[in-house]
XYZ file of C-alpha atoms in Angstrom:
529
model
C -75.405 -84.941 30.412
C -77.351 -81.473 28.407
C -78.247 -78.767 30.208
C -80.754 -76.022 29.375
C -80.576 -72.086 29.617
C -81.603 -71.171 33.331
C -83.560 -68.422 32.168
C -87.743 -69.042 30.732
C -88.116 -69.364 26.962
C -88.638 -65.933 25.020
C -91.151 -65.899 22.568
C -90.089 -65.813 18.922
C -92.368 -63.878 16.303
C -92.991 -65.968 13.675
C -92.500 -62.496 11.363
C -89.254 -61.068 8.788
C -86.583 -59.178 10.038
C -88.205 -56.111 8.477
C -91.092 -56.440 10.291
C -89.485 -57.770 13.983
C -87.315 -54.422 14.303
C -89.695 -51.824 12.098
C -93.306 -53.279 11.852
C -95.216 -51.627 15.216
C -93.032 -48.882 15.675
C -94.160 -46.325 18.259
C -95.333 -42.783 16.732
C -93.213 -40.971 19.714
C -90.042 -43.341 18.414
C -90.119 -42.016 14.588
C -88.392 -39.010 15.244
C -85.506 -40.297 17.777
C -82.270 -40.629 16.377
C -81.390 -44.049 14.962
C -78.092 -43.737 13.272
C -75.425 -40.736 13.741
C -72.156 -40.711 11.616
C -69.467 -40.258 14.737
C -66.951 -38.641 11.692
C -69.465 -35.865 10.797
C -72.765 -35.710 13.169
C -75.284 -36.501 10.412
C -78.698 -38.008 12.302
C -80.353 -40.135 10.412
C -83.983 -40.797 12.327
C -85.976 -43.678 12.873
C -88.709 -42.487 10.557
C -85.631 -41.454 7.754
C -84.238 -44.712 8.243
C -87.470 -46.698 7.475
C -88.406 -44.384 4.288
C -84.360 -45.422 3.655
C -85.015 -49.005 3.749
C -88.343 -48.998 1.658
C -86.604 -46.439 -0.858
C -83.609 -49.116 -1.338
C -86.445 -52.344 -1.431
C -87.933 -50.542 -3.923
C -85.187 -49.525 -6.199
C -83.862 -53.178 -6.007
C -87.170 -54.402 -6.876
C -87.310 -52.293 -9.987
C -84.018 -53.214 -11.228
C -84.934 -56.810 -11.345
C -84.307 -58.039 -7.340
C -86.176 -61.369 -7.311
C -87.244 -63.370 -4.133
C -83.649 -64.749 -2.287
C -81.721 -63.100 -5.229
C -78.009 -62.323 -3.541
C -76.611 -58.886 -3.043
C -73.547 -58.039 -1.740
C -72.618 -55.552 0.896
C -68.987 -54.320 0.801
C -68.417 -50.909 3.356
C -67.481 -49.346 6.623
C -69.709 -48.858 9.259
C -71.939 -46.014 7.763
C -75.533 -44.910 8.443
C -76.542 -46.271 5.089
C -75.080 -49.687 5.544
C -78.388 -49.960 7.771
C -80.186 -48.841 5.569
C -79.040 -50.683 2.413
C -78.826 -53.899 4.375
C -82.705 -53.634 6.034
C -83.410 -52.800 2.582
C -82.584 -55.687 0.720
C -84.382 -58.198 3.440
C -87.059 -56.218 3.315
C -87.212 -56.789 -0.782
C -86.982 -59.985 -0.082
C -83.252 -60.807 -1.414
C -80.627 -62.472 0.604
C -77.466 -59.664 2.100
C -73.819 -61.143 1.943
C -71.714 -59.180 3.740
C -68.242 -58.522 3.043
C -64.967 -57.833 4.780
C -63.967 -54.227 4.329
C -60.746 -55.098 3.817
C -61.032 -58.302 1.449
C -58.792 -57.890 -1.586
C -60.293 -57.736 -5.450
C -59.882 -61.265 -5.154
C -60.919 -62.789 -1.996
C -64.418 -59.917 -3.384
C -64.454 -62.112 -6.546
C -64.805 -65.285 -4.178
C -67.552 -64.503 -2.395
C -69.049 -62.735 -5.214
C -69.374 -66.262 -7.032
C -69.727 -68.308 -3.980
C -72.808 -66.498 -3.053
C -73.872 -65.777 -6.244
C -74.277 -62.053 -5.710
C -76.842 -60.195 -8.396
C -75.622 -56.897 -7.044
C -72.760 -55.009 -5.134
C -73.146 -52.195 -2.675
C -69.764 -50.479 -2.143
C -68.028 -47.082 -0.901
C -65.654 -44.864 -3.230
C -62.836 -45.507 -0.627
C -63.336 -49.565 -1.460
C -64.268 -49.020 -4.932
C -61.281 -50.104 -7.200
C -61.227 -53.441 -5.252
C -64.839 -53.396 -5.629
C -64.734 -52.578 -9.277
C -61.830 -55.084 -10.016
C -63.660 -58.002 -8.264
C -67.254 -57.365 -10.307
C -65.247 -57.191 -13.476
C -63.723 -60.822 -13.025
C -67.101 -62.140 -12.064
C -68.858 -60.264 -15.608
C -70.929 -57.970 -12.956
C -72.585 -55.121 -15.323
C -71.704 -51.355 -14.010
C -74.975 -50.379 -13.133
C -75.812 -53.457 -10.623
C -72.548 -52.059 -8.829
C -74.291 -49.253 -6.292
C -72.075 -47.024 -5.169
C -73.562 -45.544 -2.331
C -71.387 -41.921 -2.335
C -70.878 -41.700 -5.908
C -68.516 -42.844 -8.624
C -68.727 -42.308 -12.740
C -70.820 -44.805 -14.096
C -72.789 -46.285 -11.421
C -75.438 -45.529 -9.429
C -75.692 -43.887 -5.863
C -77.784 -44.045 -2.602
C -79.274 -41.161 -3.357
C -80.136 -41.914 -7.033
C -81.988 -45.047 -5.960
C -83.504 -42.997 -3.207
C -84.951 -40.622 -5.321
C -86.476 -42.413 -7.887
C -89.264 -43.339 -5.678
C -89.689 -46.731 -6.591
C -92.399 -48.726 -4.078
C -91.309 -51.563 -1.407
C -92.586 -54.410 -3.189
C -94.834 -56.518 -1.368
C -93.058 -59.758 -0.448
C -94.184 -62.940 0.938
C -91.851 -65.870 2.302
C -91.572 -67.846 5.111
C -89.284 -66.160 8.179
C -88.068 -69.858 9.185
C -86.560 -71.003 5.330
C -86.308 -67.950 3.906
C -82.149 -66.907 3.823
C -81.780 -63.662 5.533
C -77.595 -63.024 5.696
C -74.933 -65.233 4.407
C -72.114 -64.298 6.307
C -68.960 -65.526 5.868
C -67.834 -67.493 8.437
C -64.194 -65.425 9.763
C -62.110 -67.982 8.102
C -59.457 -67.801 11.323
C -58.966 -72.189 10.927
C -59.876 -72.418 7.561
C -61.188 -71.355 4.175
C -64.515 -69.002 5.062
C -67.863 -70.138 4.271
C -71.223 -69.329 3.746
C -73.275 -70.027 7.118
C -76.981 -69.486 6.267
C -78.974 -67.468 8.146
C -82.645 -67.444 8.317
C -85.517 -64.473 8.814
C -85.711 -66.161 11.895
C -82.268 -67.448 13.144
C -81.795 -63.275 13.675
C -84.958 -62.785 14.999
C -84.637 -65.591 17.398
C -81.265 -63.881 18.636
C -82.382 -60.409 18.863
C -85.292 -61.842 21.471
C -82.686 -64.265 23.319
C -80.070 -61.580 23.931
C -82.350 -58.527 24.760
C -83.546 -59.496 28.224
C -79.800 -60.267 28.751
C -77.793 -57.037 27.741
C -79.664 -54.481 29.153
C -79.663 -51.617 26.391
C -82.700 -49.343 26.812
C -84.357 -46.612 24.378
C -81.921 -43.936 26.209
C -79.166 -45.313 25.488
C -76.387 -44.139 22.998
C -73.990 -46.993 21.927
C -70.848 -46.833 19.632
C -70.717 -48.933 16.401
C -67.343 -49.804 15.897
C -67.582 -53.685 15.211
C -68.210 -54.189 11.957
C -71.098 -54.371 10.553
C -70.291 -56.482 8.108
C -69.342 -59.399 10.752
C -72.411 -61.018 12.353
C -71.338 -59.398 16.165
C -72.018 -56.093 14.673
C -74.773 -56.718 12.046
C -76.957 -58.384 15.167
C -76.186 -57.039 18.124
C -75.566 -53.261 16.972
C -78.178 -53.108 13.866
C -80.681 -55.452 14.868
C -80.930 -55.611 18.744
C -79.905 -51.772 18.963
C -82.433 -50.671 16.503
C -85.112 -52.779 17.882
C -84.734 -51.269 21.278
C -84.949 -47.597 19.764
C -81.308 -46.547 20.981
C -78.751 -44.250 19.700
C -76.274 -46.384 17.338
C -72.862 -43.705 16.416
C -70.862 -45.343 13.827
C -67.106 -45.289 13.554
C -65.510 -46.338 10.005
C -62.080 -47.828 11.778
C -60.657 -47.688 14.497
C -58.530 -45.070 15.628
C -57.882 -44.608 19.274
C -58.201 -40.302 19.444
C -61.331 -40.390 17.767
C -62.635 -43.348 19.247
C -62.584 -41.687 22.404
C -63.189 -38.724 21.104
C -67.019 -39.837 19.631
C -67.546 -41.340 23.297
C -66.689 -38.075 24.890
C -68.931 -35.608 22.105
C -71.546 -37.918 21.860
C -71.820 -39.180 25.244
C -71.803 -42.840 24.559
C -73.125 -44.959 26.923
C -72.717 -48.452 25.886
C -69.479 -50.001 23.587
C -69.566 -53.021 22.444
C -65.844 -54.064 21.469
C -63.395 -56.883 21.418
C -60.637 -57.299 23.333
C -57.904 -55.881 21.211
C -59.376 -52.149 22.167
C -59.957 -53.540 25.866
C -56.606 -53.894 25.671
C -56.274 -49.779 25.122
C -58.914 -48.814 27.474
C -56.661 -50.574 30.326
C -53.346 -49.699 29.292
C -52.692 -46.776 27.193
C -52.305 -43.695 28.699
C -53.972 -41.240 25.906
C -57.424 -42.528 27.661
C -56.533 -40.320 30.527
C -57.203 -37.236 28.545
C -60.636 -38.095 27.633
C -63.959 -38.058 29.673
C -65.834 -41.785 29.787
C -67.619 -40.962 32.471
C -70.588 -41.361 30.419
C -70.095 -44.757 29.710
C -72.235 -47.548 32.003
C -71.103 -50.650 29.923
C -68.719 -52.462 28.092
C -69.759 -55.706 26.670
C -66.361 -57.918 25.349
C -66.926 -60.273 22.595
C -65.692 -61.962 19.514
C -62.518 -63.422 20.783
C -62.009 -64.176 24.767
C -61.446 -61.797 27.227
C -58.791 -62.247 29.967
C -60.712 -61.636 33.563
C -57.709 -59.211 34.888
C -57.790 -57.416 31.741
C -61.752 -56.736 32.150
C -61.252 -56.155 35.079
C -58.581 -53.258 34.689
C -60.427 -51.510 31.965
C -63.549 -52.185 34.955
C -61.802 -49.962 37.537
C -59.619 -47.350 35.140
C -63.656 -46.442 33.644
C -65.096 -46.767 36.767
C -67.940 -48.808 34.613
C -69.329 -52.155 34.496
C -67.805 -54.902 31.868
C -69.291 -57.947 30.677
C -68.634 -60.574 28.394
C -70.174 -62.821 25.606
C -69.588 -65.925 23.457
C -70.963 -66.692 19.627
C -70.159 -67.407 16.561
C -71.425 -66.927 13.056
C -73.213 -69.770 13.134
C -75.296 -69.193 15.867
C -76.215 -66.345 14.563
C -74.033 -64.992 16.340
C -74.533 -64.684 19.973
C -75.057 -68.109 22.412
C -73.837 -67.338 26.311
C -73.541 -64.166 27.852
C -73.015 -62.684 31.319
C -76.331 -60.728 32.073
C -76.225 -57.112 33.087
C -77.501 -57.412 36.274
C -75.025 -60.467 37.441
C -72.324 -58.795 38.841
C -70.914 -61.454 40.833
C -70.412 -63.701 37.844
C -67.209 -64.761 36.851
C -65.496 -62.499 33.757
C -63.686 -65.608 32.795
C -66.380 -67.010 31.839
C -68.859 -66.405 28.706
C -71.439 -66.508 31.060
C -74.884 -68.594 30.691
C -76.872 -69.867 27.833
C -79.128 -67.646 26.030
C -82.882 -68.663 26.508
C -84.559 -71.300 24.321
C -80.768 -73.510 24.095
C -79.333 -76.643 25.146
C -75.994 -77.114 25.386
C -73.454 -80.271 25.749
C -70.048 -80.582 26.733
C -68.485 -83.270 25.263
C -65.412 -85.473 25.067
C -64.333 -84.698 21.488
C -62.087 -88.130 21.789
C -64.634 -90.330 22.925
C -68.291 -88.468 22.355
C -68.590 -89.063 26.129
C -71.152 -86.248 27.330
C -69.547 -84.781 30.424
C -71.761 -84.678 33.188
C -73.192 -81.583 34.946
C -70.742 -80.950 38.190
C -72.214 -80.015 41.627
C -69.797 -77.948 42.486
C -66.417 -76.792 40.633
C -65.789 -76.854 37.120
C -66.381 -80.303 35.235
C -64.173 -82.050 33.025
C -63.569 -79.820 29.690
C -65.039 -80.700 26.252
C -66.549 -79.412 23.447
C -69.470 -77.011 23.167
C -72.197 -78.146 21.890
C -75.346 -76.007 21.410
C -78.745 -76.384 20.014
C -81.266 -73.698 19.755
C -83.454 -71.384 16.926
C -80.285 -68.883 16.471
C -78.526 -72.165 15.359
C -77.473 -71.872 11.328
C -79.470 -73.771 8.561
C -75.655 -74.798 7.489
C -73.073 -73.944 5.077
C -74.263 -72.289 1.337
C -73.631 -75.620 -1.346
C -71.069 -77.266 1.703
C -73.010 -80.498 2.871
C -69.951 -82.216 4.033
C -68.886 -79.415 6.458
C -72.225 -78.629 7.325
C -72.738 -82.537 8.612
C -69.147 -81.865 10.278
C -70.626 -79.006 11.770
C -74.202 -80.153 12.546
C -75.526 -83.248 13.609
C -78.494 -85.067 13.281
C -80.407 -83.951 16.533
C -79.587 -80.017 15.799
C -76.708 -79.914 17.827
C -73.727 -76.872 16.324
C -70.452 -78.748 17.387
C -68.434 -74.941 17.977
C -64.924 -76.330 17.755
C -64.572 -74.890 21.073
C -63.295 -76.514 24.510
C -65.150 -75.472 27.394
C -65.901 -75.996 30.848
C -69.045 -75.628 33.030
C -69.790 -75.416 36.897
C -72.757 -75.866 38.484
C -75.025 -73.050 37.929
C -74.550 -73.543 34.032
C -71.693 -70.602 33.655
C -69.389 -71.655 30.972
C -66.217 -70.632 30.631
C -64.192 -71.027 27.316
C -60.662 -72.623 27.071
C -59.777 -72.516 23.964
C -60.055 -73.698 20.235
C -60.088 -77.440 19.672
C -58.124 -77.256 16.377
C -55.798 -74.498 18.618
C -54.776 -76.581 21.108
C -50.837 -76.958 21.547
C -49.828 -80.655 22.355
C -46.799 -80.657 24.141
C -45.519 -83.985 25.536
C -49.136 -85.541 25.292
C -50.258 -82.240 27.508
C -52.819 -79.897 26.273
C -51.768 -75.923 26.184
C -54.504 -73.526 25.789
C -52.876 -70.324 23.263
C -55.422 -67.927 24.500
C -54.848 -68.805 28.199
C -51.033 -67.739 27.517
C -52.324 -64.854 25.636
C -54.176 -63.641 29.001
C -51.310 -64.281 31.090
C -48.516 -62.546 28.511
C -51.184 -59.421 28.078
C -50.855 -58.523 32.090
C -46.743 -58.108 32.132
C -46.762 -54.186 31.897
C -44.201 -54.030 29.088
C -46.386 -56.376 26.487
C -48.595 -54.280 24.415
C -49.724 -57.444 22.695
C -49.525 -60.849 22.296
C -50.417 -63.919 20.269
C -49.461 -67.948 20.853
C -49.158 -71.080 18.209
C -47.282 -73.707 18.553
C -44.552 -74.717 16.457
C -42.019 -77.664 15.703
C -38.670 -76.926 17.843
C -35.513 -78.661 17.308
C -36.221 -81.957 18.474
C -39.550 -82.489 16.525
C -42.149 -81.315 19.365
C -44.567 -78.942 19.016
C -43.974 -76.615 21.547
C -45.688 -72.714 22.327
C -44.356 -69.959 21.031
C -45.742 -66.174 21.705
C -45.200 -63.504 18.925
C -45.091 -60.058 21.072
C -45.360 -56.406 20.546
C -43.965 -54.115 22.917
C -45.036 -51.158 24.805
C -42.825 -48.038 23.592
C -39.707 -47.897 25.450
C -39.514 -51.714 26.928
C -36.516 -53.253 27.822
C -37.969 -56.959 28.390
C -36.181 -59.647 26.137
C -37.575 -63.024 25.546
C -35.627 -64.679 27.891
C -37.708 -62.303 29.916
C -40.541 -63.197 28.187
C -39.965 -66.801 29.429
C -39.027 -66.123 32.627
C -42.182 -64.354 33.202
C -44.494 -66.763 32.114
C -42.869 -69.771 33.106
C -43.055 -68.362 37.316
C -46.549 -68.142 36.657
C -47.811 -71.572 34.739
C -47.149 -75.115 34.609
C -44.047 -76.384 33.447
C -45.666 -78.029 30.296
C -47.164 -74.592 29.577
C -44.094 -72.557 29.225
C -43.572 -70.449 26.463
C -40.307 -71.803 24.650
C -40.365 -69.489 22.230
C -40.476 -65.835 21.615
C -40.163 -63.529 18.782
C -41.130 -59.456 18.601
C -43.486 -58.307 15.837
C -45.316 -54.517 15.347
C -48.326 -55.952 14.988
C -50.887 -59.227 16.040
C -52.613 -60.322 13.087
C -56.281 -59.880 13.179
C -59.807 -60.340 11.616
C -61.902 -57.104 11.179
C -63.807 -58.965 14.523
C -60.837 -58.621 16.399
C -60.102 -62.620 16.525
C -56.313 -63.485 16.385
C -55.405 -64.739 12.859
C -53.316 -67.892 14.328
C -53.205 -69.210 10.943
C -51.273 -65.950 9.272
C -48.556 -67.043 12.029
C -48.196 -70.456 11.399
C -48.215 -69.618 7.675
C -44.969 -66.736 8.327
C -43.659 -69.725 10.735
C -44.191 -72.296 7.899
C -41.853 -69.990 5.381
C -38.870 -68.900 7.413
């Protein structure tokens, strides 16, 4: 049985992203800081940001950018990212954001797949960007190095040209705004087609739930090149005229210093950061009392871990759920719902409809009158659902059905109020003797052990040919626990079929830039042994 969001529908204006975010900005907001470079303290006001956006748009149009042309953005979190991304959209182009950790080969694949005509990068990432551009035959004058590199235009060059932003007209419901590539945690990354309406809709849907106001100072650590950072930071925060403080990469001491020195109030994080906030002794050396809310996404946050963070920092902790294909947020624990279990991902956002579907029979699972429903795959329909995958009709048909529901690939349960709990990825469930074992559940349990700094779990084939749960464990400094101790710890706390039956100690758990465990990398390493 389908169930609607409990929230009233929100209005979704028929506007471009630029017009929605900046078209009606109040005069009083123009001199407010929009972005602050966390490293240098340099401030970009809303007035300066809008000027830069228009400058980038004009410079691209003067270089021949036409409506619908694709421009690649390959950069860590720096304030200029906002000027470039929104400049591309302002000019009627389509931005494809590239993971800052990509190799030249990865970049070249995305440039080719997306059909990008221009590439923005930064000098620290220039070698791999240049190599990729050469591989696809992109001219040097189409490679813009934000902070400058010989033989290429810089951002300063574009802005000082003074070319006016072009007059463009397009249908926000069909014109492609961004082409992020899905994280590839379970397969080959695919270009996700998101329109201006998709992005505008998700900001409108999220705005009433997150509790951000114009006085908030928000940490911009989550990568802007990932749709989580792009929508929740670059779009929602800017729409609400908050102040974004950027971090190009995670370093715990710098992270804590930036929070303290900038009196940040709102942190958007992924679970690996929550682990550090809950467990690392360095946290006690900094004043984090300005933080009133921490919102976790991109991967499941364990309830006990979230509670440990909330207690240690005396702050509100929330989590949500989404994916690139959902622009990305579809569920969230509202900022004003202290009673909602942190083990959940909260309620469906406004304007959406959900189903929980048995993946074997495709029968809809009923909403319970009490307790939790049976588990099934979560399906979502709403204005934030992608158009499809770029040049991949087969993958699109597998994910989007004729009724407009996106099949998330995640196993979920729901309670009588419509609160959704994610159990695990459909493709990542371990099948042990016919039982389904969710890796995320075991990972969350392992993280409660004081000697364990991080953990990941996958299914491996044992000597008898049976798939069994194997834990990859990162130990805390001076830890004395061994493999038998890890297995015993889990065995005392789970059903027999969920026991961890193999353990390997590693230095670091491989994760995407957004904080998702890259189980495919662990599986690849395992198969290579």
